[in-house]
PDB file of C-alpha atoms in Angstrom:
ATOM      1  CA  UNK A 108     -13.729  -1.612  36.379  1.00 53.00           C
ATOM      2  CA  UNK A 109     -10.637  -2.298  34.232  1.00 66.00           C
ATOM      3  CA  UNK A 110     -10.280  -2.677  31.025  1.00 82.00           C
ATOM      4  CA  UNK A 111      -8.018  -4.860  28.838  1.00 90.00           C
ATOM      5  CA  UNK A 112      -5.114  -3.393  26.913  1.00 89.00           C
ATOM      6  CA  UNK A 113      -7.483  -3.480  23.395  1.00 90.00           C
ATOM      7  CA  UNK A 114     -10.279  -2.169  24.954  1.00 90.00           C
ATOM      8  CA  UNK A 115      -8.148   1.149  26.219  1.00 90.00           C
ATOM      9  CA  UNK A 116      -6.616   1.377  23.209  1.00 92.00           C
ATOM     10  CA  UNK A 117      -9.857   1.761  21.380  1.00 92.00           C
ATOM     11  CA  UNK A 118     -10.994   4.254  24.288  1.00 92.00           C
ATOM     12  CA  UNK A 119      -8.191   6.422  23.918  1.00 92.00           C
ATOM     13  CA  UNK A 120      -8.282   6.498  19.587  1.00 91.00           C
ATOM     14  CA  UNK A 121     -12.071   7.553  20.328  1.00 91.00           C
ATOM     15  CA  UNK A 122     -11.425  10.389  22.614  1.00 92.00           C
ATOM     16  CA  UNK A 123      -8.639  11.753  20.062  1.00 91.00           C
ATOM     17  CA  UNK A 124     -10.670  11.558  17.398  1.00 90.00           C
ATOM     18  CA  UNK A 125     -13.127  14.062  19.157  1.00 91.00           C
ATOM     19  CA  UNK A 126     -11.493  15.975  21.533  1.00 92.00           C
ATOM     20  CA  UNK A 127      -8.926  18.854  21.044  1.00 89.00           C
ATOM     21  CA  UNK A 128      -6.497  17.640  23.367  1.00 91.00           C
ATOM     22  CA  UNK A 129      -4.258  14.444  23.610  1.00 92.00           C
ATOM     23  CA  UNK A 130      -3.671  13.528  26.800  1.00 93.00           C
ATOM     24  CA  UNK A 131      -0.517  11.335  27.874  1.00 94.00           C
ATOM     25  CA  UNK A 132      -1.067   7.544  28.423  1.00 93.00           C
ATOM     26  CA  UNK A 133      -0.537   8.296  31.958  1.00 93.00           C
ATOM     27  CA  UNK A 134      -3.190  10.483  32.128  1.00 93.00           C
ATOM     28  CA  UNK A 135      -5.679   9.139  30.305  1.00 92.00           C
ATOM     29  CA  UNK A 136      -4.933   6.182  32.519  1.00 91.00           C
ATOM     30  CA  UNK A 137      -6.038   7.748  35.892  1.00 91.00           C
ATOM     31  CA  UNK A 138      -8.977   9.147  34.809  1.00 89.00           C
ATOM     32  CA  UNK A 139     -10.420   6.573  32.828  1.00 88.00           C
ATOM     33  CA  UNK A 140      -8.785   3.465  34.795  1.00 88.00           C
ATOM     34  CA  UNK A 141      -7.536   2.274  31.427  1.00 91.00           C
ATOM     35  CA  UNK A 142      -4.268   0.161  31.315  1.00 92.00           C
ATOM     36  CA  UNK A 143      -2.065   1.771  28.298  1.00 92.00           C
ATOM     37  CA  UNK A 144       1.900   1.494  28.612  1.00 93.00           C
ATOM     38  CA  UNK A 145       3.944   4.341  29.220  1.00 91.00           C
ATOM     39  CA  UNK A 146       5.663   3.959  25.913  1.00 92.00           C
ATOM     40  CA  UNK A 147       7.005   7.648  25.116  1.00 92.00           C
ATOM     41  CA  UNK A 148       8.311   6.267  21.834  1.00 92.00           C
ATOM     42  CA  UNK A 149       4.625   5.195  20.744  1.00 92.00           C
ATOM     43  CA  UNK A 150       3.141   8.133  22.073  1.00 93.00           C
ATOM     44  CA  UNK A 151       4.943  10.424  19.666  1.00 92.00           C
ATOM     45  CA  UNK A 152       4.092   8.430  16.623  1.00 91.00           C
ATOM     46  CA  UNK A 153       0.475   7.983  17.562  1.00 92.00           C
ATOM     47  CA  UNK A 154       0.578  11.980  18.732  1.00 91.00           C
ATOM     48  CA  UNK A 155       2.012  13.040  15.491  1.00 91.00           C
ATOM     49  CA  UNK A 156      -0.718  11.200  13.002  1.00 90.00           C
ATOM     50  CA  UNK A 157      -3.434  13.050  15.278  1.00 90.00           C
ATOM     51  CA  UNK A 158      -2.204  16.318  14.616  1.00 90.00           C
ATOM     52  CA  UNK A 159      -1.464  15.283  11.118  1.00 90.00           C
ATOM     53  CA  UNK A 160      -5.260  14.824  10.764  1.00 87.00           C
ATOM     54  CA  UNK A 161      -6.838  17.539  12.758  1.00 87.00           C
ATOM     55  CA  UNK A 162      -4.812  20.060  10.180  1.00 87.00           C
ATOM     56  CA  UNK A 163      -6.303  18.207   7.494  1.00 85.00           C
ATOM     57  CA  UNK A 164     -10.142  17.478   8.533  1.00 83.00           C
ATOM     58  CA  UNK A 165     -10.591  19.335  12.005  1.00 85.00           C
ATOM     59  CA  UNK A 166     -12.756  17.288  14.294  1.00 85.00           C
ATOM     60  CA  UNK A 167     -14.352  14.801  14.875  1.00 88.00           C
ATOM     61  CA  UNK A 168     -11.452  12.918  12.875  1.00 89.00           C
ATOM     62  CA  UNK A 169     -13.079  10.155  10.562  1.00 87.00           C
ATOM     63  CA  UNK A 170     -10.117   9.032   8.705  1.00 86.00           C
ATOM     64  CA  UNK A 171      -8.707   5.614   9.091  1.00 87.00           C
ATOM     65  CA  UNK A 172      -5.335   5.680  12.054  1.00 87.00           C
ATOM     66  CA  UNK A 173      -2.811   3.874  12.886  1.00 87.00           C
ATOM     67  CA  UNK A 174      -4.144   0.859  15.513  1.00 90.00           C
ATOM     68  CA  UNK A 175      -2.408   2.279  18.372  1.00 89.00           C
ATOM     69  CA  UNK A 176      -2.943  -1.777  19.911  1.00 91.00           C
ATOM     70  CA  UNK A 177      -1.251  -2.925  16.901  1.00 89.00           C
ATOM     71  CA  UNK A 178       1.652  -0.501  17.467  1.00 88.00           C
ATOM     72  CA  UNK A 179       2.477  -1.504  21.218  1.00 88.00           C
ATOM     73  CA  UNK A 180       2.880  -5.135  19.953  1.00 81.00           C
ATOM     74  CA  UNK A 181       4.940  -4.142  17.286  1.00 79.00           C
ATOM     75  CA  UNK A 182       7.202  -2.175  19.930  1.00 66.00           C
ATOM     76  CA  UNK A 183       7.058  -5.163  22.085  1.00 59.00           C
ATOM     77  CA  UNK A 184       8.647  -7.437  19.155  1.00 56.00           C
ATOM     78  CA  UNK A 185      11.116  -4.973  18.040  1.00 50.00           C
ATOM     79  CA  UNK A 186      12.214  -5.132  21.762  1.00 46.00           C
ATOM     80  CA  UNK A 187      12.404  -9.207  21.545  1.00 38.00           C
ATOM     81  CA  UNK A 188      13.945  -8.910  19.072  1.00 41.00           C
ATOM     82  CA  UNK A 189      16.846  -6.568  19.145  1.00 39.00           C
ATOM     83  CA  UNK A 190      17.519  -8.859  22.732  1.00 40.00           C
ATOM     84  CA  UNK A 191      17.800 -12.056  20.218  1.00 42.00           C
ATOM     85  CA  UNK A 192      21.004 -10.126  18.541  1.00 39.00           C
ATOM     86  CA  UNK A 193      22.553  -9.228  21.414  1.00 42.00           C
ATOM     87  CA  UNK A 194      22.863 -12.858  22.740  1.00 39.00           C
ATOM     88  CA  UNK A 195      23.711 -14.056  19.155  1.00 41.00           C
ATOM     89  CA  UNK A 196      26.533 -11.536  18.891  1.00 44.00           C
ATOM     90  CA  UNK A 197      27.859 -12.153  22.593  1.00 42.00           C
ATOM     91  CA  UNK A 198      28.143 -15.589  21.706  1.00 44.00           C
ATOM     92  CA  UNK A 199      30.863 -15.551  19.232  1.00 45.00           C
ATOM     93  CA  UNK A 200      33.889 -15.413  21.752  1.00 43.00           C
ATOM     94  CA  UNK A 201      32.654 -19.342  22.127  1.00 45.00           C
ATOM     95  CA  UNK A 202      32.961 -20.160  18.611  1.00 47.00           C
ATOM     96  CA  UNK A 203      35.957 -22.044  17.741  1.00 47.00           C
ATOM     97  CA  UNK A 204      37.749 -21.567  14.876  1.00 49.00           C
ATOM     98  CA  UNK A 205      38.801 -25.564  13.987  1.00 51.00           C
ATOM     99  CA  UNK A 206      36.363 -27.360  11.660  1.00 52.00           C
ATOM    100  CA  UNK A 207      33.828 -29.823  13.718  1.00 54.00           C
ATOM    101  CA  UNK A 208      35.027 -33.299  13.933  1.00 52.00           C
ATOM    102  CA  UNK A 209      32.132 -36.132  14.415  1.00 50.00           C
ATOM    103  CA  UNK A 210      34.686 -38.836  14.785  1.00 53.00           C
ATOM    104  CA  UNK A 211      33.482 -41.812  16.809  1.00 52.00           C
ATOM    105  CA  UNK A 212      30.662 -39.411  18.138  1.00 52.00           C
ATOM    106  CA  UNK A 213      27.042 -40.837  19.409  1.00 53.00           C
ATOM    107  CA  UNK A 214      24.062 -40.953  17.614  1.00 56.00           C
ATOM    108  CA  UNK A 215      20.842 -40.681  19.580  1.00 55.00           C
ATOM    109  CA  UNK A 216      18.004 -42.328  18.063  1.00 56.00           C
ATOM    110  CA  UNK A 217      14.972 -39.620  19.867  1.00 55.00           C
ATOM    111  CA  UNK A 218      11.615 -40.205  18.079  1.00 55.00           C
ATOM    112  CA  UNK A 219       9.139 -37.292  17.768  1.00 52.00           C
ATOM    113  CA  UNK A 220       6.215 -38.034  20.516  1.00 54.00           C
ATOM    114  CA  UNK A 221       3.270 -37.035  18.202  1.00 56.00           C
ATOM    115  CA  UNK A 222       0.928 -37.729  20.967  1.00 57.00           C
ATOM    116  CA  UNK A 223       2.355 -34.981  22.889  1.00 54.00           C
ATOM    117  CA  UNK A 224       2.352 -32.270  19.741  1.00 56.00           C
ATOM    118  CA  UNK A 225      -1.174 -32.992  19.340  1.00 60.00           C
ATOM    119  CA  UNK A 226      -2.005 -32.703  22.882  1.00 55.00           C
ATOM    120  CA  UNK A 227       0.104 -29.011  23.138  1.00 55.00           C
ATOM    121  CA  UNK A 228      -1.618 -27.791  19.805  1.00 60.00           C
ATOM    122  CA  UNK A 229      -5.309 -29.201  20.936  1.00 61.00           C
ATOM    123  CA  UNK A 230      -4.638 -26.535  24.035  1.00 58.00           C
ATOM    124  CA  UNK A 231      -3.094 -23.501  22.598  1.00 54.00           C
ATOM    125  CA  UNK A 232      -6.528 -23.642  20.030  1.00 58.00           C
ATOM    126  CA  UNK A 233      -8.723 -24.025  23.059  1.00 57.00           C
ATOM    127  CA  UNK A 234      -6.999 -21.142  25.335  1.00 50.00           C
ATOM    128  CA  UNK A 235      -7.023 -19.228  22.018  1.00 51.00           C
ATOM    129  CA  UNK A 236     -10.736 -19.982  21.366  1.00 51.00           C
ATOM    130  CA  UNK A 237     -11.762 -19.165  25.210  1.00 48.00           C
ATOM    131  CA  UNK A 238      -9.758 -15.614  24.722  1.00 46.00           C
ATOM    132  CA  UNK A 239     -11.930 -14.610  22.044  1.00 48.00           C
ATOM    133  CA  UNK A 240     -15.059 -15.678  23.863  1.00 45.00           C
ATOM    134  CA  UNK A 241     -14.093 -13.516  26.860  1.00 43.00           C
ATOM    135  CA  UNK A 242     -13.127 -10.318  25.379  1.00 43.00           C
ATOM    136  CA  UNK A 243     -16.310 -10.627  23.378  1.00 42.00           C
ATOM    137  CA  UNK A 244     -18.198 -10.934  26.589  1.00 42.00           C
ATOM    138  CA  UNK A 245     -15.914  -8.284  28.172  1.00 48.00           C
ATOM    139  CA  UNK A 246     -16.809  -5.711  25.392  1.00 68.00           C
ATOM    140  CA  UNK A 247     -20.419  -6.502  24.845  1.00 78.00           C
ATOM    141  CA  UNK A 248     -23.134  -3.708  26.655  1.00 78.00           C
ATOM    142  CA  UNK A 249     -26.423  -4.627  27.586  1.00 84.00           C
ATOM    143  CA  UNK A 250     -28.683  -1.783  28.814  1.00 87.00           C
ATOM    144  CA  UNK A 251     -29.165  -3.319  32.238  1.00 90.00           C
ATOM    145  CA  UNK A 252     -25.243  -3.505  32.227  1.00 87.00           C
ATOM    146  CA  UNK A 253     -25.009   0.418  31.861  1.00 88.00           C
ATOM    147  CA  UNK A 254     -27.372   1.087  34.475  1.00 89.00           C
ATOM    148  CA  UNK A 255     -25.359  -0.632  36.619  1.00 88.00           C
ATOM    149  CA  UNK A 256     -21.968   0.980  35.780  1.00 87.00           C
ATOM    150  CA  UNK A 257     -24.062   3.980  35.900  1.00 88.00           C
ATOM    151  CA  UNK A 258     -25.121   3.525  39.115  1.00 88.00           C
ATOM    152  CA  UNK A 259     -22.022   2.655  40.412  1.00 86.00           C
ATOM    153  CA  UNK A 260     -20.172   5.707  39.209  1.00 85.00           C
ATOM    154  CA  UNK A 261     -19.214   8.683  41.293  1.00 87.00           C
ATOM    155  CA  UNK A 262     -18.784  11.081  38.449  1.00 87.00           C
ATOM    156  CA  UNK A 263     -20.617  14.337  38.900  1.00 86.00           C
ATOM    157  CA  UNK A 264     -20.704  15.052  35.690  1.00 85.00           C
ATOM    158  CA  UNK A 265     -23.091  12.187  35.183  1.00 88.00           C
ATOM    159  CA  UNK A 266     -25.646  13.147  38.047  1.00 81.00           C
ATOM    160  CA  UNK A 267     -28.058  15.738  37.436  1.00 79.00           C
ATOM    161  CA  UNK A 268     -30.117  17.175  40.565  1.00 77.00           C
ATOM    162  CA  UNK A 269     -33.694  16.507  38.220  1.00 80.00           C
ATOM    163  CA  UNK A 270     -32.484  13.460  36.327  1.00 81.00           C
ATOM    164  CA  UNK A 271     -32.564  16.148  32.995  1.00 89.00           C
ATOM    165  CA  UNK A 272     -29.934  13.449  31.070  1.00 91.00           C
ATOM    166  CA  UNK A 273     -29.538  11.299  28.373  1.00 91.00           C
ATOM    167  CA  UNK A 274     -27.490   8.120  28.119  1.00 90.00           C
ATOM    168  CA  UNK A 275     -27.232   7.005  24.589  1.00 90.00           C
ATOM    169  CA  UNK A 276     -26.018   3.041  24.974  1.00 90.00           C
ATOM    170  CA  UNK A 277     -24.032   1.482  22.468  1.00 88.00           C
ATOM    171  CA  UNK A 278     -23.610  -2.521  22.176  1.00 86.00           C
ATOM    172  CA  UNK A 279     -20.207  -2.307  23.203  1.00 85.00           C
ATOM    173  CA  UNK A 280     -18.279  -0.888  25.391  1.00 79.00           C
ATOM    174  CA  UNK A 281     -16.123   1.459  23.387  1.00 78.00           C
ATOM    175  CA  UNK A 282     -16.525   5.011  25.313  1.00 80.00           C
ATOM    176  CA  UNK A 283     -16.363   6.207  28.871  1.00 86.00           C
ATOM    177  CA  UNK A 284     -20.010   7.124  29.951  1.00 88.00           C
ATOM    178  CA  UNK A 285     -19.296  10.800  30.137  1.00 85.00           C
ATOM    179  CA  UNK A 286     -18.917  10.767  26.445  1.00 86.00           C
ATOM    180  CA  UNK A 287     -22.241   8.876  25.611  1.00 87.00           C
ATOM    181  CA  UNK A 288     -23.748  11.371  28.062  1.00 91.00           C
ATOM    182  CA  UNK A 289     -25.472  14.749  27.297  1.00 91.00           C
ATOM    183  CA  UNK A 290     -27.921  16.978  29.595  1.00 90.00           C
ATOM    184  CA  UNK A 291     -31.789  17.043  28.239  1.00 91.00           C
ATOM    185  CA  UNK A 292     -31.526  20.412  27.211  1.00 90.00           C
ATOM    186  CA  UNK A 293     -34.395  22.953  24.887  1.00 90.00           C
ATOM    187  CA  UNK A 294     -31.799  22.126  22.181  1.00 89.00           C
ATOM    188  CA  UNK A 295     -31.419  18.377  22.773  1.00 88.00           C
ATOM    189  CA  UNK A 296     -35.509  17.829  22.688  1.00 89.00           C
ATOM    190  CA  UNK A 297     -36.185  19.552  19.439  1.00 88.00           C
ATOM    191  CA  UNK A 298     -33.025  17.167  17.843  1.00 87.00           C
ATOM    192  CA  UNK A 299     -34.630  14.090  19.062  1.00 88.00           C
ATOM    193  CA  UNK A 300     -38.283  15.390  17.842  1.00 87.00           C
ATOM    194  CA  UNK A 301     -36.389  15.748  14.342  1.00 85.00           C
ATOM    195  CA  UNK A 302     -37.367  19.861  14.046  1.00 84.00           C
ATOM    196  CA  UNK A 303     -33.462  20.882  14.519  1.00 82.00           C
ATOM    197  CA  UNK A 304     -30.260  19.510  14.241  1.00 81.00           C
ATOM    198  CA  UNK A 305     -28.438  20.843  16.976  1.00 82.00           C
ATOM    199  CA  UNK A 306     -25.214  19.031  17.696  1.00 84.00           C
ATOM    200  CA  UNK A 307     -25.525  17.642  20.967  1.00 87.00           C
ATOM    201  CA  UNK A 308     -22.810  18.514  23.767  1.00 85.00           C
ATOM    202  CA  UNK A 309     -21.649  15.302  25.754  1.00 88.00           C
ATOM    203  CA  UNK A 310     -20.363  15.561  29.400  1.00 89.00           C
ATOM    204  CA  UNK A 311     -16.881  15.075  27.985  1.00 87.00           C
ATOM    205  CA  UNK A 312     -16.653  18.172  26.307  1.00 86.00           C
ATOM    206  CA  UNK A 313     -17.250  16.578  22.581  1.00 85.00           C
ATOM    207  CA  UNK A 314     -19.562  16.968  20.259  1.00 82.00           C
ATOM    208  CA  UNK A 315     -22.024  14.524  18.695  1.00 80.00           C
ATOM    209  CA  UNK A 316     -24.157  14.962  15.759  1.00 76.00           C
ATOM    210  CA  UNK A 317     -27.580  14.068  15.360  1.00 69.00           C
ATOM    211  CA  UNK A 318     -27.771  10.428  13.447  1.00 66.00           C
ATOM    212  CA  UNK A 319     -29.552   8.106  12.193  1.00 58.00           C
ATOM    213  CA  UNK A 320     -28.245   5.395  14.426  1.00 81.00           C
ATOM    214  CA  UNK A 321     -30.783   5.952  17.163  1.00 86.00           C
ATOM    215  CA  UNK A 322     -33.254   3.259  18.485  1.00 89.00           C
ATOM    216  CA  UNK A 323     -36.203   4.920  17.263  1.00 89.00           C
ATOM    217  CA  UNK A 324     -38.724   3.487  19.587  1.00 91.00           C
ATOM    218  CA  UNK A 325     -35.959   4.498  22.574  1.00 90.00           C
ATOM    219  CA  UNK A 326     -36.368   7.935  20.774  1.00 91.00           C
ATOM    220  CA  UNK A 327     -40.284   7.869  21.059  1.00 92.00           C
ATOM    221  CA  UNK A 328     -40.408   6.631  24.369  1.00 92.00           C
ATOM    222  CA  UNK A 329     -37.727   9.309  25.760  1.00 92.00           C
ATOM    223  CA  UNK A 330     -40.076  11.995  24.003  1.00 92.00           C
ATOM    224  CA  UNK A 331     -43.163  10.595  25.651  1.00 92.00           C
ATOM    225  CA  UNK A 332     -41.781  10.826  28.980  1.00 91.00           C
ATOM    226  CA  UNK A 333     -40.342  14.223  28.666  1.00 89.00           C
ATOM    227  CA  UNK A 334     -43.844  15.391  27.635  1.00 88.00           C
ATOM    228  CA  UNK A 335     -45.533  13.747  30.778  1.00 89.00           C
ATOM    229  CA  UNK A 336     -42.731  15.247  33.046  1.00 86.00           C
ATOM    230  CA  UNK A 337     -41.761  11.521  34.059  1.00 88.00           C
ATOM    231  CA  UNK A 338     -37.964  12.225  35.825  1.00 86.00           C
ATOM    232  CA  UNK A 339     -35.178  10.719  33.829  1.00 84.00           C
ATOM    233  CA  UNK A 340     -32.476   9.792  33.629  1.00 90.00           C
ATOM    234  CA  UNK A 341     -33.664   8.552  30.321  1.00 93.00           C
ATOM    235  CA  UNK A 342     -31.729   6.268  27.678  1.00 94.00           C
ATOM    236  CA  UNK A 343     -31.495   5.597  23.957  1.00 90.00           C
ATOM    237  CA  UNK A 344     -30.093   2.537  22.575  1.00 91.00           C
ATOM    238  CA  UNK A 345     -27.419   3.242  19.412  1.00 88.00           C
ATOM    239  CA  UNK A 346     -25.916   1.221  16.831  1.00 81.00           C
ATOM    240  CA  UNK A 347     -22.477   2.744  17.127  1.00 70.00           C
ATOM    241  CA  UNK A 348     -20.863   6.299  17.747  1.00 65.00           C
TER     242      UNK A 348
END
């Protein structure tokens, strides 16, 4: 399934954030079919305030970034631009030096065609307006909708040969599933039943700690299940991660 350019972006911050290593856009790209530019220059920068905040707070990293989505637009501008004064400059061997002369010259009487203004502006609001409405829909992450990605995926690390793991499903999609994933482990059952607070290891290699932003009743039913040795996989709703 691919993703738009926001949606990587937000992808790739999160797996910074919580993982030690900072893969290039280009790899990152082929293993989570994400669609980030191969902008070295942006790279760097967005490299530089990770390490920046690892040294300062370690992981997971919970201080505000740069938007790295923000950043490749800004690139693409400064690109536009810097274009723009190339032409303008090149354009000067045209420019004559004698002052203009309007002598006997024409005078065009054009009129402004407000009709068609209104027409142009009436669709740029209502492509803008159907944007919104399908990267909303794009993002948004039903439980049956994970399932199905789920079920569709050919990751081993998210199979398990007794069904012993955990999804935790957020409303959006703003991880890849092996990092909302964790095996159903001695550890992981006494965290849900609220005894311990183990951190809980995902399939990705990062670390989540035990929060508040659990469905409860998800919780309950996951723990009810376990107890009657119903085979999983099982799956808890979250707020956010």
């Amino acid at each position: 399934m691919s993703l738009t350019l926001k949606e990587s972006c937000t992808l790739y911050e999160r797996f910074c954030r919580r993982n030690k290593n900072i893969p290039t856009f280009e790899e990152f790209n082929q293993k989570h079919f994400t669609c980030l530019p191969n902008d070295k220059v942006v790279f760097k920068e967005f490299q530089s305030s990770i390490i920046t905040a690892k040294r300062a707070e370690g992981l997971p990293i919970r201080r505000k970034l740069p938007s790295l989505f923000k950043r490749f637009h800004s690139s693409d501008n400064e690109e536009y631009e810097e274009d723009d004064v190339h032409i303008a400059e090149s354009q000067k061997a045209f420019v004559s030096h004698l002052a203009p002369s309007y002598e006997n010259g024409l005078r065009l009487n054009i009129r402004h065609n407000t009709n068609i203004q209104n027409s142009i502006e009436q669709e740029s609001e209502q492509s803008a307006t159907e944007t919104e409405t399908e990267t909303e829909t794009d993002l948004a992450w039903s439980l049956e909708s994970y399932k199905k990605e789920l079920a569709e995926s050919t990751n081993p690390k998210l199979k398990e040969s007794n069904g012993m793991m955990i999804h935790f499903v957020p409303p959006t999609r703003c991880a890849p599933l092996e990092a909302l994933t964790c095996k159903f482990t001695k550890k992981c059952y006494e965290t849900l039943q609220g005894k311990e607070t183990h951190p809980l290891k995902m399939r990705d290699n990062s670390i989540w700690a035990a929060g508040a932003n659990w469905n409860q009743d998800d919780v309950t039913a996951v723990l009810q299940m376990r107890k009657k040795k119903t085979a999983g996989p099982y799956f808890i709703r979250v707020s956010g991660i």
